[in-house]
Short mmCIF file of C-alpha atoms and ligand atoms in Angstrom, two decimals:
data_model
loop_
_atom_site.label_atom_id
_atom_site.label_comp_id
_atom_site.label_asym_id
_atom_site.label_seq_id
_atom_site.Cartn_x
_atom_site.Cartn_y
_atom_site.Cartn_z
CA MET A 1 62.04 66.40 -159.28
CA GLY A 2 62.77 62.67 -159.51
CA GLU A 3 60.00 60.15 -160.13
CA TRP A 4 58.77 58.16 -157.13
CA PRO A 5 59.52 54.50 -157.81
CA THR A 6 56.56 52.17 -158.17
CA PRO A 7 55.82 49.63 -155.39
CA GLY A 8 57.95 46.56 -155.72
CA SER A 9 61.08 48.45 -156.78
CA VAL A 10 64.17 46.96 -155.23
CA GLY A 11 67.17 48.55 -153.52
CA MET A 12 67.68 51.55 -151.26
CA ILE A 13 65.71 54.70 -152.08
CA PRO A 14 67.46 57.78 -150.64
CA LEU A 15 65.05 60.71 -150.25
CA VAL A 16 65.35 64.33 -149.18
CA SER A 17 62.76 66.81 -147.95
CA ARG A 18 63.16 70.58 -147.76
CA ARG A 19 61.38 73.59 -146.39
CA SER A 20 58.11 73.86 -148.27
CA GLY A 21 55.47 76.51 -148.71
CA THR A 22 52.26 76.06 -146.84
CA LEU A 23 50.48 72.71 -147.14
CA ALA A 24 46.89 72.64 -148.36
CA GLY A 25 44.28 70.24 -149.69
CA ARG A 26 42.15 67.18 -149.02
CA CYS A 27 43.54 63.69 -149.25
CA ARG A 28 42.77 60.08 -148.45
CA VAL A 29 45.61 58.03 -146.97
CA PRO A 30 45.59 54.25 -147.60
CA GLY A 31 43.64 51.65 -145.64
CA ASP A 32 44.37 50.85 -142.00
CA LYS A 33 47.18 48.31 -141.73
CA SER A 34 45.91 46.65 -138.54
CA ILE A 35 42.37 46.32 -139.90
CA SER A 36 43.60 45.12 -143.32
CA HIS A 37 45.52 42.18 -141.79
CA ARG A 38 42.48 41.25 -139.69
CA ALA A 39 40.06 41.63 -142.61
CA LEU A 40 42.02 39.11 -144.70
CA MET A 41 42.57 36.70 -141.83
CA THR A 42 38.98 36.75 -140.61
CA ALA A 43 37.56 36.42 -144.12
CA ALA A 44 39.95 33.48 -144.66
CA ILE A 45 38.25 31.44 -141.94
CA ALA A 46 34.68 32.57 -142.59
CA ILE A 47 32.29 30.54 -144.72
CA GLY A 48 31.73 32.05 -148.17
CA ARG A 49 33.14 34.95 -150.19
CA THR A 50 34.05 38.27 -148.57
CA THR A 51 34.74 41.35 -150.67
CA ILE A 52 37.02 43.98 -149.15
CA GLU A 53 37.14 47.60 -150.28
CA GLY A 54 39.99 49.93 -149.32
CA LEU A 55 42.42 47.18 -148.30
CA LEU A 56 45.94 48.55 -147.71
CA GLU A 57 48.09 47.31 -150.58
CA GLY A 58 51.34 47.80 -148.67
CA GLU A 59 54.06 45.14 -148.48
CA ASP A 60 53.05 44.03 -144.96
CA VAL A 61 49.46 43.23 -145.89
CA LEU A 62 50.46 41.63 -149.21
CA ARG A 63 52.62 39.21 -147.18
CA THR A 64 49.59 38.23 -145.11
CA ALA A 65 47.58 37.72 -148.33
CA ASP A 66 50.35 35.47 -149.71
CA ALA A 67 50.56 33.53 -146.43
CA LEU A 68 46.82 32.88 -146.48
CA SER A 69 47.03 31.69 -150.10
CA ALA A 70 49.77 29.26 -149.04
CA LEU A 71 47.36 27.98 -146.36
CA GLY A 72 44.74 27.11 -148.99
CA VAL A 73 42.62 30.28 -149.02
CA GLY A 74 41.47 31.86 -152.32
CA VAL A 75 42.65 35.49 -152.08
CA ARG A 76 42.34 37.67 -155.20
CA ARG A 77 42.69 41.33 -156.19
CA HIS A 78 40.13 42.50 -158.75
CA ASP A 79 40.63 45.17 -161.42
CA ASP A 80 38.40 47.66 -159.56
CA GLY A 81 40.78 47.54 -156.56
CA ARG A 82 38.54 45.32 -154.44
CA TRP A 83 39.84 42.09 -152.94
CA SER A 84 37.88 38.88 -152.56
CA VAL A 85 38.57 36.11 -150.10
CA ASP A 86 36.96 32.67 -150.37
CA GLY A 87 36.95 31.51 -146.77
CA VAL A 88 37.59 27.91 -145.74
CA GLY A 89 35.75 28.02 -142.38
CA VAL A 90 37.24 27.90 -138.86
CA GLY A 91 39.73 25.01 -138.68
CA GLY A 92 39.82 24.64 -142.48
CA LEU A 93 43.35 25.85 -143.27
CA VAL A 94 45.80 23.33 -144.81
CA GLU A 95 49.53 22.84 -144.21
CA PRO A 96 51.63 25.18 -146.37
CA SER A 97 54.33 23.63 -148.54
CA THR A 98 56.47 26.79 -148.38
CA ILE A 99 58.01 28.90 -145.62
CA LEU A 100 55.79 31.89 -144.84
CA ASP A 101 57.94 35.01 -145.27
CA MET A 102 56.19 37.79 -143.38
CA GLY A 103 58.65 40.44 -144.60
CA ASN A 104 58.81 43.42 -142.22
CA SER A 105 55.50 42.73 -140.50
CA GLY A 106 55.31 41.97 -136.77
CA THR A 107 51.52 42.04 -136.93
CA GLY A 108 51.41 39.60 -139.84
CA ALA A 109 53.86 37.21 -138.19
CA ARG A 110 52.32 37.24 -134.72
CA LEU A 111 48.67 37.05 -135.74
CA MET A 112 49.35 34.32 -138.30
CA MET A 113 51.27 32.34 -135.66
CA GLY A 114 48.12 32.45 -133.54
CA LEU A 115 45.84 31.44 -136.39
CA VAL A 116 47.84 28.34 -137.39
CA SER A 117 48.67 27.23 -133.84
CA THR A 118 45.30 25.51 -133.37
CA HIS A 119 45.47 23.67 -136.72
CA ALA A 120 47.05 20.20 -136.59
CA PHE A 121 49.96 20.87 -138.95
CA ASN A 122 53.36 22.57 -139.03
CA THR A 123 54.06 26.08 -140.33
CA HIS A 124 57.46 27.73 -140.79
CA PHE A 125 57.83 31.50 -140.54
CA THR A 126 60.61 33.91 -141.44
CA GLY A 127 60.97 37.64 -142.10
CA ASP A 128 63.33 40.42 -143.14
CA ALA A 129 66.42 41.65 -141.28
CA SER A 130 64.23 43.76 -138.96
CA LEU A 131 61.57 41.13 -138.19
CA VAL A 132 64.07 38.38 -137.33
CA LYS A 133 65.34 40.59 -134.47
CA ARG A 134 61.93 41.05 -132.86
CA PRO A 135 60.76 39.08 -129.79
CA MET A 136 58.29 36.26 -130.41
CA ALA A 137 58.23 34.73 -126.91
CA ARG A 138 55.37 37.05 -125.97
CA VAL A 139 53.21 35.18 -128.51
CA ALA A 140 54.82 31.74 -128.21
CA ARG A 141 54.19 31.50 -124.44
CA PRO A 142 50.36 31.70 -124.50
CA LEU A 143 50.11 29.64 -127.71
CA GLU A 144 52.11 26.85 -126.03
CA ARG A 145 49.66 26.96 -123.14
CA MET A 146 46.90 26.32 -125.69
CA GLY A 147 48.73 23.19 -126.84
CA ALA A 148 50.97 24.29 -129.74
CA SER A 149 54.75 23.73 -129.78
CA ILE A 150 57.09 26.39 -131.11
CA LEU A 151 60.66 25.75 -132.17
CA ALA A 152 62.47 29.04 -132.66
CA ARG A 153 65.96 30.42 -133.08
CA SER A 154 67.67 31.40 -129.82
CA GLY A 155 65.95 34.21 -127.96
CA CYS A 156 62.64 33.02 -129.49
CA ARG A 157 63.31 34.90 -132.70
CA LEU A 158 62.33 34.08 -136.32
CA PRO A 159 62.84 31.85 -138.25
CA LEU A 160 60.57 29.57 -136.25
CA ALA A 161 58.19 26.65 -136.70
CA VAL A 162 54.74 26.39 -135.15
CA MET A 163 53.65 22.79 -134.56
CA GLY A 164 49.90 23.24 -134.32
CA THR A 165 47.81 21.19 -131.93
CA ALA A 166 44.95 18.84 -132.83
CA GLU A 167 43.50 19.28 -129.34
CA PRO A 168 43.58 22.97 -128.45
CA VAL A 169 42.58 24.07 -124.96
CA PRO A 170 41.04 27.42 -124.07
CA ILE A 171 43.11 29.56 -121.69
CA GLU A 172 42.79 32.50 -119.35
CA TYR A 173 45.79 34.76 -119.92
CA GLU A 174 46.83 38.11 -118.49
CA LEU A 175 49.04 40.03 -120.90
CA PRO A 176 52.47 40.87 -119.43
CA VAL A 177 52.88 43.69 -122.01
CA ALA A 178 50.22 45.97 -123.47
CA SER A 179 50.12 44.43 -126.94
CA ALA A 180 47.21 44.13 -129.34
CA GLN A 181 49.28 41.68 -131.37
CA VAL A 182 49.59 39.25 -128.46
CA LYS A 183 45.91 39.61 -127.56
CA SER A 184 44.94 39.04 -131.19
CA ALA A 185 47.22 36.02 -131.67
CA ILE A 186 45.43 34.37 -128.72
CA LEU A 187 41.97 35.31 -130.02
CA TYR A 188 42.70 33.95 -133.53
CA ALA A 189 44.04 30.73 -131.97
CA ALA A 190 40.98 30.51 -129.69
CA LEU A 191 38.56 30.52 -132.63
CA ASN A 192 39.42 26.85 -133.24
CA ALA A 193 39.52 25.81 -129.55
CA PRO A 194 36.47 24.58 -127.60
CA GLY A 195 35.04 26.66 -124.75
CA GLU A 196 35.76 30.22 -123.69
CA THR A 197 39.18 31.86 -123.92
CA ILE A 198 39.77 34.88 -121.71
CA VAL A 199 42.42 37.54 -122.31
CA ILE A 200 42.99 40.13 -119.58
CA GLU A 201 44.75 43.30 -120.65
CA PRO A 202 45.81 45.58 -117.79
CA GLN A 203 45.82 48.47 -120.31
CA ALA A 204 43.30 48.44 -123.16
CA THR A 205 44.88 48.09 -126.62
CA ARG A 206 43.36 48.49 -130.09
CA ASP A 207 40.27 46.29 -130.34
CA HIS A 208 40.15 45.77 -134.12
CA SER A 209 40.25 41.96 -133.76
CA GLU A 210 37.30 41.96 -131.39
CA LEU A 211 35.29 44.30 -133.66
CA MET A 212 36.18 42.35 -136.83
CA LEU A 213 35.35 38.97 -135.27
CA LYS A 214 32.05 40.32 -133.94
CA TYR A 215 31.24 41.69 -137.44
CA PHE A 216 31.72 38.18 -138.87
CA GLY A 217 29.46 36.64 -136.21
CA ALA A 218 31.80 35.44 -133.43
CA THR A 219 30.71 35.62 -129.80
CA VAL A 220 33.22 38.04 -128.28
CA ALA A 221 32.64 40.49 -125.46
CA SER A 222 34.77 42.75 -123.33
CA GLU A 223 34.29 44.39 -119.96
CA PRO A 224 36.40 46.89 -117.98
CA PHE A 225 39.29 45.52 -115.90
CA GLY A 226 41.01 47.59 -113.17
CA THR A 227 41.90 51.14 -114.22
CA GLY A 228 41.92 51.38 -117.99
CA GLY A 229 42.13 47.64 -118.68
CA ARG A 230 39.78 45.12 -120.25
CA THR A 231 38.79 41.49 -120.01
CA VAL A 232 38.00 39.96 -123.41
CA ARG A 233 36.06 36.70 -123.71
CA LEU A 234 35.76 34.72 -126.92
CA THR A 235 33.69 31.59 -127.48
CA GLY A 236 35.59 29.05 -129.56
CA LEU A 237 34.56 26.77 -132.41
CA ALA A 238 32.87 29.79 -133.87
CA GLU A 239 31.01 29.78 -137.20
CA LEU A 240 32.01 32.91 -139.06
CA GLN A 241 29.93 34.07 -142.03
CA ALA A 242 31.49 36.01 -144.93
CA ARG A 243 30.49 39.71 -145.01
CA ASP A 244 31.58 42.51 -147.30
CA LEU A 245 33.53 45.30 -145.66
CA ARG A 246 35.28 48.64 -146.14
CA VAL A 247 38.59 49.43 -144.49
CA PRO A 248 38.95 52.95 -143.02
CA SER A 249 42.03 55.05 -143.80
CA ASP A 250 44.85 54.49 -141.33
CA ILE A 251 45.17 57.07 -138.52
CA SER A 252 48.81 55.93 -138.18
CA SER A 253 49.45 57.00 -141.81
CA ALA A 254 47.23 60.09 -141.52
CA ALA A 255 49.45 61.15 -138.60
CA PHE A 256 52.23 62.19 -141.03
CA PRO A 257 50.27 64.76 -143.09
CA LEU A 258 48.40 65.67 -139.87
CA VAL A 259 51.60 66.64 -138.04
CA ALA A 260 53.15 68.15 -141.19
CA ALA A 261 50.14 70.49 -141.44
CA ALA A 262 49.98 71.18 -137.68
CA ILE A 263 53.61 72.44 -137.63
CA THR A 264 53.32 74.53 -140.84
CA GLU A 265 52.04 78.09 -140.31
CA GLY A 266 48.96 78.70 -142.47
CA ALA A 267 48.52 75.05 -143.54
CA HIS A 268 45.00 73.70 -143.95
CA VAL A 269 44.62 69.97 -144.66
CA THR A 270 41.66 67.57 -144.44
CA LEU A 271 42.19 63.82 -144.19
CA GLU A 272 39.17 61.87 -145.38
CA ALA A 273 37.55 58.69 -144.00
CA VAL A 274 40.11 58.09 -141.27
CA GLY A 275 39.48 55.38 -138.68
CA THR A 276 38.78 57.11 -135.35
CA ASN A 277 38.62 54.08 -133.06
CA PRO A 278 39.01 55.60 -129.55
CA LEU A 279 41.88 53.16 -128.85
CA ARG A 280 43.87 54.63 -131.77
CA ILE A 281 43.44 58.41 -131.61
CA GLY A 282 45.77 59.39 -128.78
CA ILE A 283 47.68 61.45 -131.37
CA VAL A 284 44.67 63.72 -131.91
CA ASP A 285 44.24 64.29 -128.15
CA THR A 286 47.96 65.00 -127.79
CA LEU A 287 48.22 67.42 -130.71
CA ARG A 288 45.17 69.27 -129.35
CA GLU A 289 46.91 69.54 -125.96
CA MET A 290 49.84 71.08 -127.84
CA GLY A 291 47.46 73.72 -129.23
CA ALA A 292 46.78 72.27 -132.70
CA ALA A 293 43.48 73.27 -134.31
CA ILE A 294 41.92 69.90 -135.24
CA ARG A 295 38.28 69.29 -136.14
CA ILE A 296 36.62 65.88 -136.41
CA GLU A 297 33.90 66.09 -139.09
CA ASN A 298 31.39 63.85 -140.86
CA GLU A 299 31.48 61.03 -138.29
CA ARG A 300 30.20 57.67 -139.56
CA ARG A 301 30.93 53.92 -139.36
CA PHE A 302 32.49 51.33 -141.66
CA GLY A 303 31.12 48.09 -140.20
CA GLU A 304 31.91 48.17 -136.47
CA GLU A 305 34.67 50.80 -136.85
CA PRO A 306 34.11 54.56 -136.37
CA VAL A 307 35.34 56.80 -139.22
CA ALA A 308 35.53 60.59 -139.72
CA ASP A 309 37.24 63.33 -141.71
CA ILE A 310 40.01 65.09 -139.78
CA ALA A 311 40.67 68.76 -140.57
CA VAL A 312 43.80 70.50 -139.24
CA LYS A 313 45.11 74.07 -139.43
CA GLY A 314 48.79 74.86 -138.89
CA GLY A 315 50.10 77.19 -136.18
CA ALA A 316 52.38 77.48 -133.17
CA LEU A 317 52.52 74.45 -130.83
CA ARG A 318 53.53 74.20 -127.16
CA ALA A 319 55.30 71.37 -125.33
CA VAL A 320 53.32 68.47 -123.87
CA ASP A 321 53.75 65.85 -121.13
CA VAL A 322 52.28 62.54 -122.38
CA PRO A 323 51.46 60.00 -119.63
CA ALA A 324 52.59 56.38 -119.99
CA ASN A 325 49.02 55.10 -119.94
CA ARG A 326 48.30 56.87 -123.23
CA ALA A 327 51.03 54.94 -125.06
CA PRO A 328 48.84 52.02 -126.26
CA ARG A 329 46.44 54.52 -127.90
CA MET A 330 49.22 56.08 -130.01
CA ILE A 331 52.09 53.60 -129.88
CA ASP A 332 53.00 53.98 -133.56
CA GLU A 333 52.76 57.78 -133.58
CA TYR A 334 55.72 58.68 -131.32
CA PRO A 335 58.21 59.15 -134.19
CA VAL A 336 56.08 61.84 -135.83
CA LEU A 337 54.90 63.25 -132.49
CA ALA A 338 58.58 63.73 -131.62
CA VAL A 339 58.86 65.88 -134.74
CA ALA A 340 55.94 68.00 -133.53
CA ALA A 341 57.64 68.34 -130.12
CA ALA A 342 60.90 69.44 -131.80
CA CYS A 343 58.96 72.32 -133.42
CA ALA A 344 56.97 73.32 -130.29
CA SER A 345 58.02 75.76 -127.56
CA GLY A 346 59.25 74.14 -124.37
CA THR A 347 60.37 70.72 -123.20
CA SER A 348 58.05 67.82 -124.02
CA ARG A 349 58.18 64.58 -122.08
CA PHE A 350 56.81 61.27 -123.42
CA ARG A 351 56.63 58.68 -120.66
CA GLY A 352 56.77 54.89 -120.62
CA LEU A 353 58.11 54.15 -124.12
CA GLY A 354 59.89 50.83 -123.41
CA GLU A 355 57.89 49.05 -126.13
CA LEU A 356 59.34 51.40 -128.77
CA ARG A 357 62.64 49.52 -128.40
CA VAL A 358 61.11 46.39 -130.03
CA LYS A 359 59.29 47.90 -133.00
CA GLU A 360 60.49 47.73 -136.64
CA SER A 361 63.66 49.35 -135.24
CA ASP A 362 64.71 50.49 -131.76
CA ARG A 363 62.56 53.56 -132.24
CA LEU A 364 63.55 55.22 -128.99
CA SER A 365 67.19 55.35 -130.13
CA ALA A 366 66.31 56.11 -133.75
CA ILE A 367 64.18 59.11 -132.75
CA ALA A 368 66.73 60.44 -130.25
CA ASP A 369 69.74 59.98 -132.60
CA GLY A 370 67.91 61.45 -135.57
CA LEU A 371 66.68 64.53 -133.72
CA ALA A 372 70.13 65.13 -132.21
CA ARG A 373 71.61 65.01 -135.74
CA CYS A 374 69.12 67.68 -136.76
CA GLY A 375 70.30 69.97 -133.94
CA VAL A 376 67.49 69.25 -131.46
CA ASP A 377 68.26 68.84 -127.73
CA VAL A 378 66.91 65.44 -126.73
CA GLU A 379 67.40 63.08 -123.80
CA VAL A 380 66.36 59.51 -123.05
CA SER A 381 65.93 58.81 -119.34
CA GLY A 382 64.89 55.21 -118.61
CA ASP A 383 61.81 54.69 -120.77
CA ASP A 384 61.05 58.43 -121.08
CA LEU A 385 61.93 60.73 -123.96
CA MET A 386 62.50 64.48 -123.43
CA ILE A 387 62.59 66.84 -126.40
CA GLU A 388 63.41 70.51 -126.14
CA GLY A 389 61.60 72.65 -128.68
CA THR A 390 62.63 76.26 -129.18
CA GLY A 391 59.48 77.28 -131.06
CA ARG A 392 61.73 77.93 -134.08
CA PRO A 393 62.46 75.59 -137.02
CA PRO A 394 65.09 72.96 -136.15
CA ARG A 395 68.39 73.18 -138.01
CA GLY A 396 68.04 69.96 -140.09
CA ALA A 397 71.06 69.47 -142.38
CA ALA A 398 71.44 65.77 -141.61
CA THR A 399 71.10 62.33 -143.16
CA ILE A 400 69.05 59.94 -141.05
CA ALA A 401 69.47 56.15 -140.93
CA THR A 402 65.99 54.60 -141.19
CA HIS A 403 66.93 51.05 -140.02
CA LEU A 404 64.23 49.35 -142.18
CA ASP A 405 61.62 51.38 -140.29
CA HIS A 406 58.88 53.04 -142.36
CA ARG A 407 57.76 55.36 -139.59
CA ILE A 408 61.27 56.66 -138.88
CA ALA A 409 61.61 57.35 -142.62
CA MET A 410 58.34 59.28 -142.89
CA ALA A 411 58.77 61.17 -139.59
CA PHE A 412 62.15 62.63 -140.60
CA LEU A 413 60.86 63.56 -144.05
CA VAL A 414 58.13 65.54 -142.24
CA LEU A 415 60.81 67.24 -140.12
CA GLY A 416 62.65 68.32 -143.29
CA LEU A 417 59.54 70.21 -144.48
CA VAL A 418 59.96 72.80 -141.72
CA SER A 419 63.71 72.64 -140.96
CA GLN A 420 66.10 75.46 -141.87
CA GLU A 421 68.15 73.06 -144.02
CA PRO A 422 66.99 69.87 -145.83
CA VAL A 423 66.73 66.49 -144.09
CA ALA A 424 67.75 63.38 -146.02
CA ILE A 425 67.00 59.73 -145.24
CA ASP A 426 69.26 56.91 -146.36
CA ASP A 427 66.42 54.63 -147.46
CA GLY A 428 62.75 55.36 -148.12
CA SER A 429 61.95 51.86 -149.42
CA PRO A 430 60.45 50.68 -146.06
CA ILE A 431 57.65 53.22 -146.64
CA GLN A 432 56.22 50.62 -149.04
CA THR A 433 55.22 48.48 -146.05
CA SER A 434 52.43 50.79 -144.89
CA PHE A 435 52.03 53.90 -147.10
CA PRO A 436 53.14 53.18 -150.69
CA ASP A 437 51.92 56.53 -152.06
CA PHE A 438 53.31 58.68 -149.22
CA VAL A 439 55.61 60.76 -151.42
CA PRO A 440 53.10 61.62 -154.20
CA LEU A 441 50.37 62.30 -151.63
CA MET A 442 52.60 64.67 -149.65
CA ARG A 443 53.76 66.36 -152.85
CA ALA A 444 50.13 66.94 -153.88
CA LEU A 445 49.68 68.84 -150.58
CA GLY A 446 52.71 71.02 -151.43
CA ALA A 447 55.56 69.13 -149.72
CA ALA A 448 59.03 69.30 -151.31
CA ILE A 449 60.20 65.67 -151.14
CA GLU A 450 62.55 64.35 -153.80
CA THR A 451 64.56 61.27 -154.58
CA ARG A 452 68.31 61.85 -154.19
CA ALA A 453 70.78 60.86 -156.88
C1 S3P B 501 49.44 46.39 -133.94
C2 S3P B 501 49.74 46.52 -132.62
C3 S3P B 501 50.87 47.33 -132.14
C4 S3P B 501 51.38 48.29 -133.20
C5 S3P B 501 51.51 47.64 -134.53
C6 S3P B 501 50.17 47.11 -134.99
C7 S3P B 501 48.30 45.53 -134.33
O1 S3P B 501 51.94 46.45 -131.80
O2 S3P B 501 52.60 48.85 -132.81
O3 S3P B 501 51.99 48.54 -135.51
O4 S3P B 501 47.84 45.61 -135.50
O5 S3P B 501 47.83 44.76 -133.48
P1 S3P B 501 52.07 45.76 -130.33
O6 S3P B 501 50.99 44.75 -130.22
O7 S3P B 501 53.44 45.14 -130.34
O8 S3P B 501 51.93 46.88 -129.35
#
């Protein structure tokens, strides 16, 4: 068995996974990526020193830490694994003398664009070959309404420059797409604007920014809007006070061992201290509808965020029809849910997945192409994805292109654990963005995942 390269290794990392025995054990997946970005950013503009425990040390979050350092914030990792952030207060960031390279991270890029847009200086952003393809107009439009100017490459893609405004204005903005990143970019911009900024989301999205800002003392409130939406109000020129915090484990990372165990007969796996924010756990509801035996145990809170241990037992699954309005509660889990559907009996339908086309890769195509290569019948119709499961292990015997997408990489490695023949991926290096110890953690549960020569 080859050694798993340490984080920071360069170059492509081809990996292969093969049919494994049953999976068993307890494990703790790394910190939540969304919450980790917000923890660093909020601490950066609070007054005083914040200490963060359980921060995700994946590439994406490290880019946000570097960006904040370039903006004059003291960000440091300590030997015991904790991070400290010496905040500069709302409005206290300084112009960076370097281009902020946000790597693969859409969340890092979009939220940081919001944060700097109400500071009176210029900031240049770039990213990797995946991030420079992703749409930024969705963030640029509301930030321009608040007074910033944004000069981007054609199609409003990175690299781009944000010319921050000295006189920000609060806005009322209804989101045209269900996106927590867009909502959060506006909220982080609004912290340094006078008056009340209002964001209306026709479908509620993850509320980690609201909870984090509230934890640090901001005045932020939300109320229901229409069917399943929310209106969020934030009072600007906030004074945020540093507060120590713990980051829950990421449900979006937990989803990989969760599904791997759910599709493996006799498996029994417990995932500890996972964030169970109701706006994130659509995957648990969906797997339960498919017949998975999942128990939520030991419920508690880390700050404003709910946390629990999630125990799953493997067994037969049935097909499921997932409504479009559930997508925001499990938007990052479709790649691995598609793997569960490929192993279930019957035809599953996932509705309203248009947003998957603008993730780290075009995930709708990547899922459909990859499953077809593994011998699964799959169809994309408009924004819906149909997957025919036979209730038997898929054939496998394919090499999957991961397109710089960590979740495509991990999802197809999970598929290989139950396929008749191994499944290979061309490049596992993107896994470093969100789940650096994915391979050793899965191996400890009994998964046969190896590096390929
Ligand atoms: C995120 C929001 C989602 C999600 C992403 C993280 C966040 O993106 O896919 O991985 O932390 O706000 P969208 O806002 O584009 O839906």
